[in-house]
Amino acid sequence: MIKHLRSAADLDAATATLILDTAGEMAALAGREVKKLPTLRGRTVVNLFYEDSTRTRISFEAAAKRLSADVINFSAKGSSVSKGESLKDTALTLQAMGADAVVIRHPASGAPHRLAAWVDGSVVNAGDGTHEHPTQALLDAYTMRSRLGRLDGLRVAIVGDVLHSRVARSNVLLLTTLGAQVTLVGPPTLIPVDIAAALSPQTKVSYDLDSVLPDMDVVMMLRVQTERMQDSYFPSSREYSRRYGLDLARMRKLPEHAIVMHPGPMNRGMEITPEVADSSRSTIVEQVANGVSARMAVLYLLLGGKA
Amino acid sequence: MTSYLLRGVSVLGAASQDLALVDGRISDKLPADAEIIDAAGLVALPGLVDLHTHLREPGREDAETVETGSRSAALGGYTAVFAMANTSPVADTAGVVEQVWRLGREAGLVDVQPIGAVTVGLAGKQLAELGAMASSAANVRIFSDDGHCVADPRLMRRALEYVKAFDGIIAQHAEEPRLTEGAQMHEGEVSTRLGLTGWPAVAEEAIIARDVLLAEHVGSRLHVCHVSTAGSVEVLRQAKARGVRVTAEVTPHHLLLTDELAASYDPVYKVNPPLRTASDVEALRAALVEGVIDIVATDHAPHATEDKECEWAYARPGMVGLETALPVVLSVLGDRWDLIAERMSRTPARIAGLTGHGTDLNVGDPANLTLVDPSARRVVDPSELASRSRNTPYAGTTLPGRIVATFLRGEPTVLDGKAVK
């Protein structure tokens, strides 16, 4: 088993599949009355969050607690970090406290890579800057597999602000590893340069959402921040919605079986209309539930549990 | 003053000979009490001249001082360095440039020539008192806002024009600021993969293209700092073909390293302009050989440990380079000694109007020279650097050549590979 999960590229197909299978077993546990496993009793998992992200933090917290680990939440606000402590000094502190795993959310890309050099425990990337969010990709893949029965050969469109999206990067890497075909869709200003060469040569790029939809099994809408407008990535939120938003009319262009995903938090009315978000094709709430199972699987396997 | 006899030295790779250093000059006479240095197998080069050094004093003496930087330079084979103006306070007045110049004289290891800021506080708003710096004891001729681009085209035009009065030259850090907001590394495949904001090649090329046109329009001299892209080379080639008075430098690291190194997220590889692609490296090497790029300059940029031991985005850009520049250039150009002397000594001295450096080591020339053992190979160990900072990207790398001795006006600053003081 790998030691750290810093990038979805850390996972080969066998390891990724093992995590998804393990997540399935963890999900089965959620249906029981007692949801806890004793597996990580006596182990310490630190949630080191430099960005506000209640949903990701509580998902990791629930995952660690269901595995009976001791959980320490260390958030940048109200800690020594706001007094200017360096990441290295924080890492050495966590090291001294005997953290077996550090789950890190950080605004700077690559912070988990730096952290891994300073702690002995496992490092799990819970989102770093505009780089990656590998457990989100795992829970997304798990959700797709649960709904559609497979990943190999699946056609997935990821739509929106790919440039600034850590979710998109991790999904492209993981889905490609697992045999899916990814098409990135968005205005050219929000598609990063050389994306196929950077992540996987099979990745396709389109600027036309309407032409892509009829061929998709999955369409994943990314959150688009309205502030991008100030930087001229697009002229206005109305124009963005018209060209790249998923509304009912567009949803009808999808094949009958296709699902609609969103990593949250949504901008209802911007990249997705409420009718679509709340439709039966939407897996948005399921994704949240699956997040706990996927993160349980990651912690369980990284910390030496056996499948 | 001690006289020296360099026995069996090869001047610029020529057949071995004896070279006498008497009263600060190359001599054909030899006093009986001359100290004899066995220089068999060593190559003598004119003392290297660095047009782009950050010595950090005043202001960041924890990262480097004029003295430690001078020692680092001497150990790298340099006899003159030009100290960039982005100190604290900024070297934008006669007072500050004279302070740096005086500190250099006191250290006495290399000639430290201050570069003056183009604009007050490097703020890009208003010209600094360029004439006062030119007339000061420091005798400033090169002006640069390095670290910042003089982005305002009207201000750049005025600066280029104004310094003609005293044969000054503007050294431009070519970086269109609006195209590089938040930029962390070269924009391309690797930045996309790493999720780091890209620094597009066009941000450099657009400024160089504009500046060569401005220099042509007002008939001034322009020097382009740390050229880093293949596209910039083409812009320079065309400008030179038209007769524009433009010169350009490339750093050792842009001749050797690529953006792939950022994949470690280790900020020791973070530098501005950023490391580019392998095809850029290839174009820069060819341009240096051809002469489209005139010189190698180190952009020696010492940084305190805490400014590098952090997240990539929060780290300061820059690498130390004085002690590894010649070995890196040797690894790139091979033992083309005359070309190395041209690119690292004669031409930089000529661009700067610096007399007494970059000579051919003929009888009567000032004895500013360095002795290199081309057969030696060394593994770079950051802890052995004389610089106060450790941010070398070459830790653990084996590089050819060892600087055995350096002489400044006939006095050794380095002997047996060690600084004399």
mmCIF file with all atom_site columns, C-alpha atoms in Angstrom, chain A residues 50 86-88 106-111 113-114 118 128-132 163 169 173 192-195 197-199 231, chain B residues 178 181 186-197 263-268 305-306 308-314:
data_model
loop_
_atom_site.group_PDB
_atom_site.id
_atom_site.type_symbol
_atom_site.label_atom_id
_atom_site.label_alt_id
_atom_site.label_comp_id
_atom_site.label_asym_id
_atom_site.label_entity_id
_atom_site.label_seq_id
_atom_site.pdbx_PDB_ins_code
_atom_site.Cartn_x
_atom_site.Cartn_y
_atom_site.Cartn_z
_atom_site.occupancy
_atom_site.B_iso_or_equiv
_atom_site.pdbx_formal_charge
_atom_site.auth_seq_id
_atom_site.auth_comp_id
_atom_site.auth_asym_id
_atom_site.auth_atom_id
_atom_site.pdbx_PDB_model_num
ATOM 1  C CA . TYR A 1 50  ? -5.850  25.943 6.544   1.00 0.00 ? 50  TYR A CA 1
ATOM 2  C CA . SER A 1 86  ? 5.328   28.041 9.476   1.00 0.00 ? 86  SER A CA 1
ATOM 3  C CA . LEU A 1 87  ? 3.991   24.824 8.000   1.00 0.00 ? 87  LEU A CA 1
ATOM 4  C CA . LYS A 1 88  ? 7.249   23.170 8.967   1.00 0.00 ? 88  LYS A CA 1
ATOM 5  C CA . HIS A 1 106 ? -4.302  24.085 2.282   1.00 0.00 ? 106 HIS A CA 1
ATOM 6  C CA . PRO A 1 107 ? -4.623  27.063 -0.090  1.00 0.00 ? 107 PRO A CA 1
ATOM 7  C CA . ALA A 1 108 ? -1.133  26.494 -1.559  1.00 0.00 ? 108 ALA A CA 1
ATOM 8  C CA . SER A 1 109 ? -0.696  23.843 -4.237  1.00 0.00 ? 109 SER A CA 1
ATOM 9  C CA . GLY A 1 110 ? 1.831   21.218 -3.172  1.00 0.00 ? 110 GLY A CA 1
ATOM 10 C CA . ALA A 1 111 ? 1.558   21.866 0.575   1.00 0.00 ? 111 ALA A CA 1
ATOM 11 C CA . HIS A 1 113 ? 4.130   17.292 -0.636  1.00 0.00 ? 113 HIS A CA 1
ATOM 12 C CA . ARG A 1 114 ? 6.049   19.652 1.621   1.00 0.00 ? 114 ARG A CA 1
ATOM 13 C CA . TRP A 1 118 ? 8.500   16.792 7.658   1.00 0.00 ? 118 TRP A CA 1
ATOM 14 C CA . ASP A 1 128 ? -4.403  21.824 -2.012  1.00 0.00 ? 128 ASP A CA 1
ATOM 15 C CA . GLY A 1 129 ? -4.750  25.117 -3.815  1.00 0.00 ? 129 GLY A CA 1
ATOM 16 C CA . THR A 1 130 ? -5.638  24.617 -7.443  1.00 0.00 ? 130 THR A CA 1
ATOM 17 C CA . HIS A 1 131 ? -3.830  21.293 -7.548  1.00 0.00 ? 131 HIS A CA 1
ATOM 18 C CA . GLU A 1 132 ? -5.711  18.206 -6.388  1.00 0.00 ? 132 GLU A CA 1
ATOM 19 C CA . LEU A 1 163 ? -8.292  25.883 -14.532 1.00 0.00 ? 163 LEU A CA 1
ATOM 20 C CA . ARG A 1 169 ? -7.370  17.431 -11.893 1.00 0.00 ? 169 ARG A CA 1
ATOM 21 C CA . LEU A 1 173 ? -6.115  11.339 -13.299 1.00 0.00 ? 173 LEU A CA 1
ATOM 22 C CA . PRO A 1 192 ? -5.577  25.129 -18.554 1.00 0.00 ? 192 PRO A CA 1
ATOM 23 C CA . VAL A 1 193 ? -2.879  24.986 -21.201 1.00 0.00 ? 193 VAL A CA 1
ATOM 24 C CA . ASP A 1 194 ? -1.645  21.597 -22.382 1.00 0.00 ? 194 ASP A CA 1
ATOM 25 C CA . ILE A 1 195 ? -4.138  19.821 -20.138 1.00 0.00 ? 195 ILE A CA 1
ATOM 26 C CA . ALA A 1 197 ? -0.291  16.391 -22.095 1.00 0.00 ? 197 ALA A CA 1
ATOM 27 C CA . ALA A 1 198 ? -0.216  17.354 -18.439 1.00 0.00 ? 198 ALA A CA 1
ATOM 28 C CA . LEU A 1 199 ? -2.660  14.773 -17.114 1.00 0.00 ? 199 LEU A CA 1
ATOM 29 C CA . ASP A 1 231 ? -10.592 38.703 -13.989 1.00 0.00 ? 231 ASP A CA 1
ATOM 30 C CA . ARG B 2 178 ? -0.565  41.954 -15.678 1.00 0.00 ? 178 ARG B CA 1
ATOM 31 C CA . GLU B 2 181 ? -0.165  38.174 -11.520 1.00 0.00 ? 181 GLU B CA 1
ATOM 32 C CA . HIS B 2 186 ? 6.469   28.516 -16.259 1.00 0.00 ? 186 HIS B CA 1
ATOM 33 C CA . GLU B 2 187 ? 3.023   28.257 -17.829 1.00 0.00 ? 187 GLU B CA 1
ATOM 34 C CA . GLY B 2 188 ? 2.777   24.940 -19.589 1.00 0.00 ? 188 GLY B CA 1
ATOM 35 C CA . GLU B 2 189 ? 2.171   21.287 -19.148 1.00 0.00 ? 189 GLU B CA 1
ATOM 36 C CA . VAL B 2 190 ? 3.881   21.099 -15.773 1.00 0.00 ? 190 VAL B CA 1
ATOM 37 C CA . SER B 2 191 ? 2.122   24.119 -14.250 1.00 0.00 ? 191 SER B CA 1
ATOM 38 C CA . THR B 2 192 ? -1.179  22.648 -15.348 1.00 0.00 ? 192 THR B CA 1
ATOM 39 C CA . ARG B 2 193 ? -0.366  19.329 -13.713 1.00 0.00 ? 193 ARG B CA 1
ATOM 40 C CA . LEU B 2 194 ? 0.881   20.933 -10.505 1.00 0.00 ? 194 LEU B CA 1
ATOM 41 C CA . GLY B 2 195 ? -1.916  23.471 -10.231 1.00 0.00 ? 195 GLY B CA 1
ATOM 42 C CA . LEU B 2 196 ? 0.536   26.353 -9.936  1.00 0.00 ? 196 LEU B CA 1
ATOM 43 C CA . THR B 2 197 ? -0.308  29.648 -11.609 1.00 0.00 ? 197 THR B CA 1
ATOM 44 C CA . ALA B 2 263 ? 7.177   18.712 -9.481  1.00 0.00 ? 263 ALA B CA 1
ATOM 45 C CA . SER B 2 264 ? 8.881   18.265 -6.108  1.00 0.00 ? 264 SER B CA 1
ATOM 46 C CA . TYR B 2 265 ? 7.230   21.502 -4.920  1.00 0.00 ? 265 TYR B CA 1
ATOM 47 C CA . ASP B 2 266 ? 10.610  22.285 -3.357  1.00 0.00 ? 266 ASP B CA 1
ATOM 48 C CA . PRO B 2 267 ? 10.924  26.075 -3.631  1.00 0.00 ? 267 PRO B CA 1
ATOM 49 C CA . VAL B 2 268 ? 14.689  25.803 -4.130  1.00 0.00 ? 268 VAL B CA 1
ATOM 50 C CA . THR B 2 305 ? 16.204  29.385 5.042   1.00 0.00 ? 305 THR B CA 1
ATOM 51 C CA . GLU B 2 306 ? 12.752  30.380 6.274   1.00 0.00 ? 306 GLU B CA 1
ATOM 52 C CA . LYS B 2 308 ? 12.525  28.789 1.130   1.00 0.00 ? 308 LYS B CA 1
ATOM 53 C CA . GLU B 2 309 ? 11.534  26.139 3.694   1.00 0.00 ? 309 GLU B CA 1
ATOM 54 C CA . CYS B 2 310 ? 7.820   26.639 3.162   1.00 0.00 ? 310 CYS B CA 1
ATOM 55 C CA . GLU B 2 311 ? 5.021   26.190 0.679   1.00 0.00 ? 311 GLU B CA 1
ATOM 56 C CA . TRP B 2 312 ? 5.998   26.879 -2.948  1.00 0.00 ? 312 TRP B CA 1
ATOM 57 C CA . ALA B 2 313 ? 3.607   29.803 -3.339  1.00 0.00 ? 313 ALA B CA 1
ATOM 58 C CA . TYR B 2 314 ? 4.923   31.537 -0.225  1.00 0.00 ? 314 TYR B CA 1
#
